């Protein structure tokens, strides 16, 4: 009975993608002039693990391609080859290629091997001493032709150097007696994978001993009762062979000795039998097959595997010292499906609601007579808050998961743009919610690409400006007041005030005579389609982006602002909530309806002075707050609610802000602040303008959470300044 390996596919893909991330980050750290051996070892171990696991699961394309790049890495770590910058470039391209292959396999799609063939040829050129061609992703119309050339080259092009190496190397036949522990399969180790790796070293003959296989009643599918005698003819050393068994050596009886090359009979694979089939037949002998199929006489099974492509090439010789680290990691972490965590978060949310309901119920009684109830409720509140915070931390991940994509991107784009750029990453262990992290990735990519393309100057321009040739981009993350702050800073040329103004006037965004402050001019870059780029490039400058960046951030209940000094650089500051599941809100009354305003959006609340309220063209009222004119939004008009009064003098104004846009919301009463659990409405209802979600209050009633960004858009607020107000819509509209 065989084990269904498909159940482990998800773990394989997760670990393989993590391995690729290790390879990429380590490659970016490498200094070709002073190569760190441990960094090379970590890259090699990651590649070796991906190759072995891919082979186990039958993903031959991945295993074969990884083997080629692993060979180059092994030569570098053994000191047989000097690492060059072009090697690093090739390895980084290989990481991208492997990531694409694994993604296709994960989606059950056909793997496109066109790029891997081109890269394999480049690796072979390096390994065989030829001048490598610059690998590139082939065009779709060239793939078939290039594939044919690659296949033909693989079959016929054996260099003279390779032939000489094969002739000069001393062939040794090694006898490997392998008696595994009975629980070998339970540890996730697979003999077939190890035999495949041995077969890549040379010619392998496999003999299986099935003498200890019990009868049907005593047979367990996860117990290994087989042992093997392996005969490997190769140029490799004993240390290299021992590395194949490094994961099972502590729990198995393994004896490796050199022989005279005479094998002890057995059933050899025929010429028409593939290496894969021959080894598989030896691993699962007829004696075991007969248990579930038909009676047969048990006999040893022997397979001869063909000589591997790399028989004359150096291979790994150092045991990977990562086993202990892996075991330690397994004991301190666990993979949990995101659905399970979401369910747990929802349950905690219900607990918060229950606690709130009990708290309100307790307040309606004479607490002097119900002292114990009061104490119990206080304890429940304390425990609920602790549980809530603990559960929310489960979803928290360090922002390094997002930051890790930028070293590679900055390296590649700086070469493309001909610029020298240093990337600094600060606060990488700052944590935020997984959902927030996933959605903030694209806006950050756009901001960094803009800094690379438009912000930082070329080395020549920087020298002329009295700056170092190497520019700096800094990504910094930290917590502040229940939010996470992400800063994207560069020491480039900053925003060009005159260019922005000219472009805005030319596009009709502002009037020809309109006077704006520096802050307001910088805010213009967030206008839809706004760009001062003189030409479109592959990096940025297509006139779409910054408005989308702001909109995406606002959808996360966050904000973005920019500060720039011409000639010195720019800083973009993003403010985000730590989580999208919990919200600190201000409860307000509008008529008989209770709404919630996110506290992060509130600037202040006040009783209006009617002398400071003016009625402007288009039917909109504005309120003068110190030096600003702030549009007034009457929530009863927006949502069609009957207010207690329409007299603004008897109402309250809550001033809210998103970005640099402020509005004053007219409310009947302020009810207090409360932390609420956000419930999405779009699962059961279509999107409601001005509403971001709902929550259940302590008395069991449902309260709607206001979407401040949406409200500002609904009111038609376009721009405000100390000198006046510009509206693109003349009236607020009712929902």
XYZ file of C-alpha atoms in Angstrom:
735
model
C 0.000 0.000 0.000
C 1.504 3.332 -1.053
C 1.153 6.644 0.737
C -0.847 9.353 -1.042
C 1.695 12.190 -1.242
C -0.847 14.677 -2.599
C -2.005 15.351 0.953
C 1.417 16.924 1.613
C 1.454 19.126 -1.501
C 0.390 22.289 0.317
C 3.193 21.944 2.869
C 5.654 21.259 0.049
C 4.665 24.408 -1.834
C 4.756 26.574 1.294
C 8.212 25.315 2.255
C 9.495 25.624 -1.320
C 8.343 29.237 -1.642
C 9.976 29.967 1.726
C 13.166 28.356 0.425
C 13.087 30.548 -2.673
C 12.684 33.603 -0.455
C 15.751 32.520 1.534
C 17.697 32.051 -1.697
C 16.681 35.454 -3.063
C 17.405 37.410 0.123
C 20.739 35.616 0.617
C 21.787 36.210 -3.001
C 21.084 39.909 -2.571
C 23.335 39.957 0.506
C 26.292 38.383 -1.310
C 29.425 40.413 -1.910
C 31.297 38.840 -4.820
C 34.561 40.351 -3.589
C 34.189 38.806 -0.133
C 31.864 35.814 -0.296
C 30.446 34.723 3.055
C 30.563 30.927 3.284
C 27.507 30.676 5.538
C 25.425 32.721 3.095
C 26.457 30.415 0.240
C 25.657 27.406 2.429
C 22.176 28.741 3.212
C 21.493 29.247 -0.525
C 22.771 25.762 -1.302
C 20.718 24.151 1.482
C 17.545 25.847 0.268
C 18.157 24.705 -3.324
C 19.067 21.194 -2.171
C 15.887 20.935 -0.113
C 13.711 22.095 -3.029
C 15.410 19.614 -5.349
C 14.946 16.695 -2.965
C 11.329 17.491 -2.146
C 10.460 18.050 -5.814
C 11.951 14.697 -6.690
C 9.957 13.008 -3.926
C 6.681 14.436 -5.210
C 7.496 13.609 -8.819
C 7.989 17.189 -10.027
C 10.857 16.251 -12.329
C 11.081 19.608 -14.142
C 11.759 21.443 -10.884
C 14.162 18.807 -9.554
C 16.235 18.684 -12.752
C 16.506 22.448 -13.095
C 17.374 22.928 -9.410
C 20.086 20.285 -9.731
C 21.898 22.357 -12.365
C 22.027 25.552 -10.311
C 22.876 23.491 -7.207
C 25.984 22.226 -9.023
C 27.235 25.770 -9.569
C 26.535 26.664 -5.934
C 28.434 23.590 -4.768
C 31.498 24.568 -6.780
C 31.403 28.050 -5.265
C 31.049 26.833 -1.678
C 33.885 24.316 -2.200
C 36.133 27.076 -3.502
C 36.427 25.451 -6.937
C 34.852 28.442 -8.667
C 34.969 32.181 -7.999
C 31.547 33.801 -7.670
C 30.974 36.519 -10.260
C 28.202 39.152 -10.479
C 26.845 37.446 -13.613
C 26.492 34.237 -11.583
C 24.373 36.093 -9.037
C 22.213 37.547 -11.822
C 21.729 34.081 -13.300
C 20.832 32.585 -9.919
C 18.302 35.349 -9.259
C 16.701 34.702 -12.639
C 16.593 31.021 -11.693
C 14.757 31.860 -8.471
C 12.142 33.709 -10.535
C 11.914 30.776 -12.930
C 11.475 28.253 -10.099
C 8.831 30.444 -8.505
C 6.898 30.457 -11.768
C 7.230 26.686 -12.179
C 6.027 26.025 -8.636
C 3.130 28.450 -9.044
C 2.027 26.584 -12.168
C 2.276 23.223 -10.405
C 0.329 24.555 -7.437
C -2.445 25.679 -9.792
C -2.384 22.278 -11.568
C -1.261 23.961 -14.777
C 1.265 22.811 -17.365
C 4.786 23.947 -16.517
C 6.378 26.085 -19.226
C 9.991 24.896 -19.402
C 11.115 27.370 -22.082
C 12.845 29.714 -19.642
C 14.333 26.896 -17.568
C 15.868 25.420 -20.756
C 17.494 28.750 -21.621
C 18.809 29.146 -18.065
C 20.003 25.525 -17.959
C 22.036 26.143 -21.101
C 23.573 29.232 -19.486
C 24.521 27.195 -16.398
C 26.014 24.434 -18.557
C 28.049 27.020 -20.468
C 29.518 28.253 -17.190
C 30.137 24.772 -15.789
C 31.812 23.609 -19.000
C 33.967 26.700 -19.410
C 32.173 28.240 -22.389
C 31.213 31.883 -22.687
C 27.618 31.959 -21.416
C 24.948 33.640 -23.482
C 22.794 36.202 -21.718
C 19.635 34.315 -20.766
C 16.303 35.964 -21.323
C 12.682 34.905 -21.302
C 11.932 33.805 -24.877
C 9.110 35.348 -26.860
C 6.073 33.150 -27.304
C 6.752 32.731 -31.034
C 10.326 31.590 -30.333
C 9.616 29.097 -27.578
C 9.190 26.027 -29.783
C 12.325 26.773 -31.781
C 14.431 27.430 -28.687
C 13.081 24.310 -27.018
C 14.138 22.217 -30.029
C 17.604 23.740 -30.007
C 17.926 23.155 -26.255
C 16.848 19.535 -26.610
C 19.251 18.941 -29.476
C 22.081 20.573 -27.555
C 21.332 18.455 -24.500
C 21.506 15.271 -26.588
C 24.571 15.930 -28.740
C 26.724 18.748 -27.414
C 29.215 17.161 -25.042
C 32.267 19.351 -24.683
C 35.804 18.032 -24.947
C 36.453 19.187 -21.406
C 33.590 17.102 -20.078
C 34.802 14.028 -21.999
C 38.321 14.457 -20.659
C 37.029 14.832 -17.109
C 34.996 11.646 -17.425
C 37.982 9.760 -18.826
C 40.481 10.961 -16.225
C 38.249 10.504 -13.167
C 38.635 7.218 -11.297
C 35.444 5.154 -11.216
C 34.764 3.440 -7.913
C 31.980 1.002 -7.115
C 30.564 1.578 -3.650
C 28.519 -1.001 -1.762
C 25.900 0.674 0.421
C 24.067 -1.504 2.932
C 20.945 0.449 3.944
C 18.783 -0.919 6.770
C 16.294 1.827 7.705
C 14.407 2.155 10.946
C 10.927 0.626 10.881
C 9.421 4.131 11.376
C 11.334 5.719 8.476
C 8.201 6.534 6.458
C 6.524 8.218 9.423
C 9.325 10.806 9.547
C 8.541 11.950 6.000
C 11.697 10.394 4.505
C 11.294 8.429 1.295
C 13.873 5.840 0.085
C 12.901 6.468 -3.541
C 14.054 10.078 -3.287
C 17.442 9.042 -1.901
C 17.878 6.422 -4.617
C 17.074 8.996 -7.298
C 19.801 11.265 -5.955
C 22.290 8.385 -5.919
C 21.366 7.534 -9.516
C 22.276 11.083 -10.538
C 25.848 10.417 -9.336
C 26.504 7.481 -11.648
C 25.319 3.937 -12.369
C 23.200 2.473 -9.585
C 22.187 -1.147 -8.958
C 19.542 -1.727 -6.296
C 18.841 -5.041 -4.543
C 15.999 -5.244 -2.049
C 15.763 -7.619 0.895
C 12.099 -8.387 1.647
C 12.813 -11.203 4.066
C 11.423 -9.326 7.074
C 8.115 -8.335 5.478
C 5.347 -9.773 7.725
C 2.242 -11.537 6.494
C -0.939 -9.639 5.682
C -2.219 -9.560 9.265
C 0.967 -7.943 10.554
C 1.534 -5.521 7.691
C 1.186 -1.787 8.378
C 1.386 0.672 5.445
C 3.486 3.212 7.359
C 6.103 0.739 8.589
C 9.233 -0.036 6.582
C 10.262 -3.718 6.700
C 12.583 -3.564 3.681
C 16.338 -3.141 3.485
C 18.573 -2.601 0.476
C 22.001 -3.368 -0.958
C 23.015 -0.566 -3.309
C 25.941 -0.668 -5.745
C 26.944 2.755 -7.057
C 29.640 3.153 -9.718
C 30.729 6.776 -9.684
C 33.594 9.233 -9.423
C 32.108 10.725 -6.258
C 33.634 10.465 -2.797
C 32.239 8.618 0.196
C 31.461 11.943 1.895
C 29.258 12.965 -1.024
C 27.361 9.679 -0.827
C 26.918 10.042 2.934
C 25.267 13.413 2.402
C 22.342 11.693 0.638
C 21.560 9.847 3.871
C 22.176 12.772 6.236
C 18.518 13.002 7.309
C 18.210 9.295 8.221
C 21.701 8.380 9.413
C 20.789 8.652 13.104
C 17.877 6.208 12.805
C 19.249 3.750 10.254
C 22.044 1.220 9.839
C 24.137 2.480 6.915
C 27.441 0.923 5.870
C 29.373 2.267 2.847
C 32.424 0.384 1.528
C 34.399 0.369 -1.721
C 34.223 -2.852 -3.773
C 36.057 -4.335 -6.732
C 33.092 -3.561 -8.963
C 31.667 -7.117 -9.150
C 27.909 -7.217 -8.520
C 26.061 -10.158 -7.018
C 23.544 -10.992 -9.721
C 19.907 -9.979 -9.591
C 17.315 -8.659 -11.981
C 18.677 -5.653 -13.895
C 16.564 -3.013 -15.603
C 16.141 -3.636 -19.305
C 17.202 -1.161 -21.936
C 13.615 -0.042 -22.350
C 13.117 0.580 -18.629
C 13.499 4.164 -17.469
C 15.682 5.043 -14.512
C 12.597 6.152 -12.567
C 10.721 2.887 -13.209
C 13.720 0.711 -12.464
C 14.329 2.309 -9.093
C 10.643 2.273 -8.204
C 10.426 -1.436 -8.979
C 13.352 -2.075 -6.676
C 11.849 -0.041 -3.847
C 8.518 -1.919 -4.048
C 9.557 -5.573 -4.594
C 7.397 -8.394 -5.866
C 7.224 -9.848 -2.381
C 5.315 -6.809 -1.135
C 3.226 -6.439 -4.279
C 2.041 -10.021 -3.943
C 0.349 -9.260 -0.627
C -2.313 -7.114 -2.274
C -2.333 -8.500 -5.809
C -1.674 -12.223 -6.361
C 0.464 -15.027 -4.866
C 4.049 -14.900 -6.023
C 7.405 -16.201 -4.951
C 9.380 -13.522 -3.087
C 12.686 -12.764 -4.747
C 15.245 -9.981 -4.661
C 14.665 -7.187 -7.134
C 17.581 -5.387 -8.698
C 17.652 -2.211 -10.770
C 20.476 -0.600 -12.696
C 20.001 3.151 -13.090
C 21.764 4.963 -15.902
C 24.675 7.299 -15.380
C 23.529 10.744 -14.259
C 24.289 13.866 -16.235
C 26.519 15.180 -13.491
C 28.729 12.134 -12.992
C 31.916 14.062 -13.689
C 30.877 17.272 -11.960
C 31.470 18.270 -8.339
C 28.560 17.620 -6.022
C 27.701 18.456 -2.433
C 30.188 17.165 0.099
C 29.326 18.974 3.311
C 26.434 17.876 5.496
C 23.878 20.631 5.821
C 23.902 21.847 9.430
C 20.275 22.898 9.345
C 18.627 19.824 10.815
C 18.773 21.076 14.373
C 17.456 24.458 13.390
C 14.585 22.863 11.538
C 13.597 20.790 14.553
C 13.739 23.834 16.783
C 11.529 25.767 14.383
C 8.977 22.965 14.301
C 8.605 23.052 18.058
C 7.917 26.782 18.228
C 5.580 27.371 15.300
C 2.595 25.790 13.609
C 0.860 26.309 10.265
C -2.792 27.214 10.718
C -5.317 27.642 7.907
C -6.470 31.257 7.667
C -10.111 30.092 7.711
C -9.629 28.651 11.190
C -8.162 31.888 12.473
C -10.983 33.899 10.902
C -13.550 31.668 12.602
C -11.772 32.157 15.915
C -11.730 35.926 15.404
C -15.472 35.875 14.695
C -16.141 33.876 17.860
C -14.136 36.331 19.926
C -16.148 39.115 18.318
C -19.348 37.453 19.498
C -17.832 37.187 22.975
C -17.121 40.924 22.932
C -20.745 41.580 21.989
C -21.976 39.317 24.796
C -19.744 41.077 27.293
C -21.107 44.441 26.137
C -24.708 43.226 26.477
C -24.091 41.913 29.994
C -22.384 45.163 30.917
C -25.401 47.182 29.844
C -27.745 44.783 31.630
C -25.748 45.116 34.824
C -25.883 48.901 34.660
C -29.684 48.783 34.716
C -29.764 47.157 38.168
C -28.963 48.533 41.576
C -25.283 47.674 41.604
C -25.130 48.030 45.401
C -27.338 44.935 45.613
C -25.563 43.155 42.813
C -21.942 43.621 43.834
C -20.939 40.159 42.709
C -22.481 40.710 39.271
C -20.522 43.922 38.950
C -17.276 42.203 39.910
C -17.967 39.324 37.543
C -18.679 41.670 34.678
C -15.464 43.555 35.356
C -13.512 40.307 35.283
C -15.306 39.229 32.107
C -14.404 42.520 30.463
C -10.757 42.117 31.459
C -10.558 38.522 30.243
C -12.418 39.301 27.043
C -10.042 42.124 26.184
C -6.995 39.924 26.854
C -8.425 37.086 24.783
C -9.294 39.474 22.009
C -5.795 40.940 21.905
C -4.216 37.478 21.982
C -6.378 36.221 19.138
C -5.695 39.313 17.056
C -1.965 38.737 17.517
C -2.358 35.352 15.829
C -3.128 37.178 12.594
C -0.210 39.562 13.052
C 2.886 39.117 10.906
C 6.104 41.150 10.836
C 6.139 43.625 7.979
C 9.389 42.045 6.815
C 7.149 39.704 4.794
C 6.253 42.735 2.654
C 9.581 44.563 2.873
C 11.466 41.465 1.675
C 10.327 41.989 -1.928
C 12.087 45.352 -2.248
C 15.833 44.514 -2.126
C 15.510 42.481 -5.320
C 13.299 45.069 -7.002
C 15.628 47.967 -6.114
C 18.658 46.012 -7.311
C 17.113 45.154 -10.680
C 15.587 48.576 -11.375
C 18.698 50.496 -10.312
C 20.699 48.523 -12.885
C 18.012 49.154 -15.495
C 17.987 52.900 -14.755
C 21.766 53.225 -14.455
C 21.562 54.534 -10.885
C 23.410 53.664 -7.689
C 20.882 53.095 -4.925
C 21.110 51.830 -1.360
C 17.961 50.460 0.267
C 17.561 50.700 4.042
C 14.865 48.673 5.812
C 13.948 49.750 9.347
C 11.361 48.331 11.741
C 11.077 45.020 9.895
C 9.727 43.257 12.997
C 6.828 45.707 13.342
C 3.662 43.613 13.168
C 0.319 44.225 11.486
C -2.668 42.186 10.375
C -2.094 39.703 7.547
C -4.971 41.119 5.489
C -3.661 44.683 5.811
C -0.177 43.503 4.859
C -1.409 41.755 1.722
C -3.317 44.829 0.545
C -0.591 47.375 1.277
C 2.012 45.585 -0.858
C 1.007 47.050 -4.235
C 0.805 50.684 -3.028
C 4.270 50.339 -1.488
C 5.648 48.905 -4.730
C 4.294 51.893 -6.662
C 5.798 54.389 -4.218
C 9.221 52.718 -4.279
C 9.220 52.524 -8.080
C 8.351 56.231 -8.257
C 11.211 57.032 -5.893
C 13.589 54.990 -8.051
C 12.482 56.498 -11.350
C 11.558 60.099 -10.502
C 12.967 60.789 -7.062
C 16.595 59.690 -7.164
C 19.020 61.236 -9.629
C 21.689 59.577 -11.772
C 25.244 59.476 -10.336
C 26.241 62.343 -12.661
C 23.374 64.564 -11.533
C 24.023 63.752 -7.871
C 27.687 64.690 -8.178
C 26.697 67.964 -9.833
C 24.323 68.661 -6.933
C 27.058 67.965 -4.372
C 25.531 64.675 -3.236
C 27.071 61.200 -2.931
C 26.754 59.139 -6.118
C 24.707 56.543 -4.272
C 21.164 57.572 -3.456
C 19.202 56.167 -0.522
C 15.664 54.856 -0.202
C 14.502 54.098 3.333
C 11.460 52.067 4.343
C 10.586 52.511 8.006
C 7.712 50.978 9.983
C 6.687 51.603 13.596
C 3.649 51.624 15.861
C 2.071 54.883 16.956
C -1.149 55.299 18.915
C -2.801 52.043 17.884
C -1.764 52.459 14.249
C 1.167 51.411 12.133
C 3.154 54.114 10.377
C 5.077 53.273 7.203
C 7.481 55.867 5.817
C 8.984 55.783 2.322
C 11.872 58.260 2.228
C 14.400 59.168 -0.461
C 17.222 61.712 -0.635
C 16.555 62.605 -4.262
C 15.515 65.793 -5.982
C 12.111 66.108 -4.325
C 8.883 67.296 -5.942
C 9.232 70.101 -8.468
C 6.774 72.768 -7.292
C 6.709 74.700 -10.571
C 6.205 71.597 -12.723
C 3.308 70.411 -10.571
C 1.608 73.815 -10.685
C 2.057 74.120 -14.445
C 0.693 70.632 -15.034
C -2.286 71.222 -12.724
C -3.192 74.489 -14.466
C -2.733 72.923 -17.882
C -5.088 70.068 -16.904
C -7.655 72.438 -15.415
C -7.257 71.039 -11.925
C -6.751 74.550 -10.515
C -7.402 78.023 -11.843
C -4.720 80.090 -13.531
C -4.687 82.652 -10.715
C -5.343 80.307 -7.799
C -2.729 80.517 -5.032
C -1.846 77.346 -3.123
C 0.448 76.555 -0.234
C 3.354 74.116 -0.662
C 1.367 71.389 1.124
C -1.600 71.862 -1.205
C 0.641 71.798 -4.279
C 2.179 68.521 -3.153
C -1.321 67.094 -2.625
C -2.013 67.613 -6.342
C 0.040 64.519 -7.210
C -2.850 62.424 -5.849
C -5.217 63.754 -8.526
C -6.429 61.078 -11.004
C -4.131 60.714 -14.001
C -1.693 63.337 -12.712
C 1.967 62.933 -13.706
C 4.839 65.299 -14.412
C 6.905 62.610 -16.152
C 8.169 63.875 -19.495
C 8.195 60.399 -21.005
C 6.579 57.064 -20.229
C 8.950 54.321 -19.028
C 8.577 50.687 -18.050
C 9.198 51.710 -14.451
C 6.620 54.472 -13.870
C 5.172 57.674 -15.255
C 2.095 56.350 -17.045
C -0.187 58.878 -15.370
C -2.055 56.327 -13.272
C -1.122 55.337 -9.810
C -0.927 57.900 -7.045
C -4.695 58.391 -6.920
C -5.091 54.607 -6.882
C -2.468 54.365 -4.139
C -4.430 56.783 -1.961
C -7.741 55.082 -2.702
C -6.368 51.640 -1.816
C -4.949 52.958 1.437
C -8.201 54.701 2.312
C -10.063 51.441 1.715
C -7.970 50.072 4.587
C -9.173 52.960 6.786
C -5.745 54.495 6.389
C -4.277 57.728 5.085
C -1.236 58.906 3.138
C 0.486 62.267 3.072
C 3.603 63.625 1.425
C 6.285 66.070 2.522
C 8.966 67.112 0.074
C 11.817 69.591 -0.042
C 13.045 70.363 -3.538
C 16.640 69.226 -3.936
C 16.648 67.222 -0.694
C 14.077 64.456 -1.120
C 10.565 63.299 -0.312
C 8.818 61.388 2.463
C 5.513 59.572 2.027
C 3.845 58.670 5.322
C 1.187 55.958 5.423
C -0.973 55.522 8.520
C -2.871 52.231 8.831
C -4.942 50.461 11.481
C -3.280 47.387 12.970
C -6.310 45.274 12.079
C -9.496 45.484 10.025
C -11.542 43.387 12.486
C -11.740 45.773 15.472
C -12.492 49.492 15.427
C -12.343 52.208 18.062
C -15.376 54.335 17.308
C -17.441 57.318 18.427
C -21.166 56.585 18.735
C -23.413 59.377 17.447
C -27.158 59.895 17.163
C -28.837 61.219 14.025
C -32.557 61.255 14.683
C -33.421 57.799 16.007
C -30.492 56.147 14.238
C -27.117 55.425 15.864
C -24.000 55.584 13.698
C -20.316 54.999 14.460
C -17.490 57.280 13.321
C -13.941 55.787 13.356
C -12.005 57.614 16.062
C -8.921 57.764 13.845
C -10.821 60.121 11.497
C -12.107 62.559 14.142
C -10.296 65.876 14.548
C -12.656 67.515 17.055
C -16.324 67.999 17.923
C -17.991 71.295 18.851
C -21.191 73.336 19.210
C -21.328 75.570 16.103
C -21.373 79.357 16.224
C -23.914 80.373 13.581
C -21.947 83.523 12.776
C -19.170 81.272 11.429
C -21.477 79.337 9.085
C -21.906 80.616 5.523
C -24.140 79.433 2.710
C -22.270 79.158 -0.605
C -23.397 78.693 -4.183
C -24.726 75.240 -4.922
C -26.664 74.882 -1.685
C -23.730 73.909 0.518
C -22.946 75.312 3.960
C -19.379 75.847 5.136
C -18.079 76.400 8.643
C -15.105 78.591 9.402
C -12.829 76.775 11.832
C -9.914 79.026 12.659
C -8.262 79.628 9.233
C -10.092 76.911 7.309
C -13.466 76.750 5.594
C -14.912 73.297 6.168
C -17.892 71.901 4.229
C -20.855 70.811 6.348
C -22.441 67.429 5.631
C -25.942 66.885 6.965
C -26.127 63.163 7.633
C -29.927 63.199 7.719
C -29.903 64.263 4.075
C -27.297 61.693 3.083
C -29.139 58.742 4.653
C -32.738 59.966 4.546
C -33.149 59.994 8.337
C -35.673 62.201 10.168
C -33.539 64.459 12.418
C -34.511 65.792 15.827
C -33.927 69.275 14.474
C -32.736 70.907 11.276
C -31.492 73.957 13.162
C -27.692 73.820 13.082
C -27.506 75.953 16.222
C -29.113 73.100 18.173
C -26.909 70.410 16.641
C -23.301 69.329 17.072
C -20.531 69.305 14.480
C -17.983 66.467 14.336
C -14.976 67.497 12.244
C -13.419 64.521 10.456
C -10.400 64.302 8.173
C -9.149 61.926 5.485
C -5.869 62.882 3.881
C -5.970 66.672 3.827
C -9.726 66.876 3.218
C -11.901 67.881 6.174
C -15.663 67.973 6.560
C -18.004 68.672 9.471
C -20.731 66.087 10.117
C -23.967 67.370 11.650
C -25.161 65.058 14.467
C -27.840 65.279 17.141
C -25.833 63.823 20.013
C -22.545 62.172 21.029
C -23.125 58.894 22.905
C -19.603 57.902 23.878
C -16.676 55.908 22.582
C -16.595 52.141 22.197
C -14.453 49.437 20.641
C -16.618 47.543 18.177
C -16.323 44.412 16.059
C -16.635 45.202 12.344
C -19.106 43.077 10.400
C -19.066 43.224 6.608
C -22.402 43.964 4.945
C -21.411 43.159 1.385
C -21.814 39.424 1.957
C -25.594 39.855 2.131
C -26.173 43.342 0.679
C -24.807 45.363 -2.182
C -22.358 48.174 -1.399
C -24.059 50.963 0.536
C -22.581 54.396 -0.196
C -21.190 56.073 2.898
C -21.196 52.863 4.976
C -18.122 50.672 5.517
C -19.726 48.036 7.741
C -21.899 47.389 10.759
C -21.632 46.218 14.348
C -23.880 44.950 17.129
C -24.101 47.204 20.183
C -24.477 46.126 23.773
C -28.277 46.405 23.707
C -28.430 44.120 20.657
C -29.184 46.841 18.110
C -27.283 47.094 14.841
C -25.269 50.257 14.228
C -23.790 51.308 10.890
C -20.138 52.372 10.627
C -19.577 55.484 8.516
C -17.134 55.462 5.604
C -15.641 58.951 5.877
C -13.842 58.773 2.528
C -17.080 57.823 0.816
C -19.004 60.598 2.578
C -16.522 63.223 1.410
C -16.830 61.911 -2.126
C -20.636 61.885 -1.902
C -20.628 65.469 -0.701
C -18.542 66.448 -3.731
C -15.655 67.918 -1.769
C -12.727 68.283 -4.123
C -10.333 70.695 -2.540
C -10.206 73.138 0.319
C -7.808 75.898 1.194
C -7.381 78.779 3.559
C -8.462 81.098 0.776
C -11.585 79.311 -0.288
C -13.327 76.094 -1.215
C -13.712 74.324 -4.533
C -16.552 71.870 -5.125
C -16.978 69.558 -8.072
C -20.558 68.798 -7.089
C -22.930 71.535 -6.148
C -25.070 69.533 -3.772
C -24.892 66.667 -1.403
C -27.007 63.780 -2.509
C -29.284 61.516 -0.545
C -28.682 57.792 -0.484
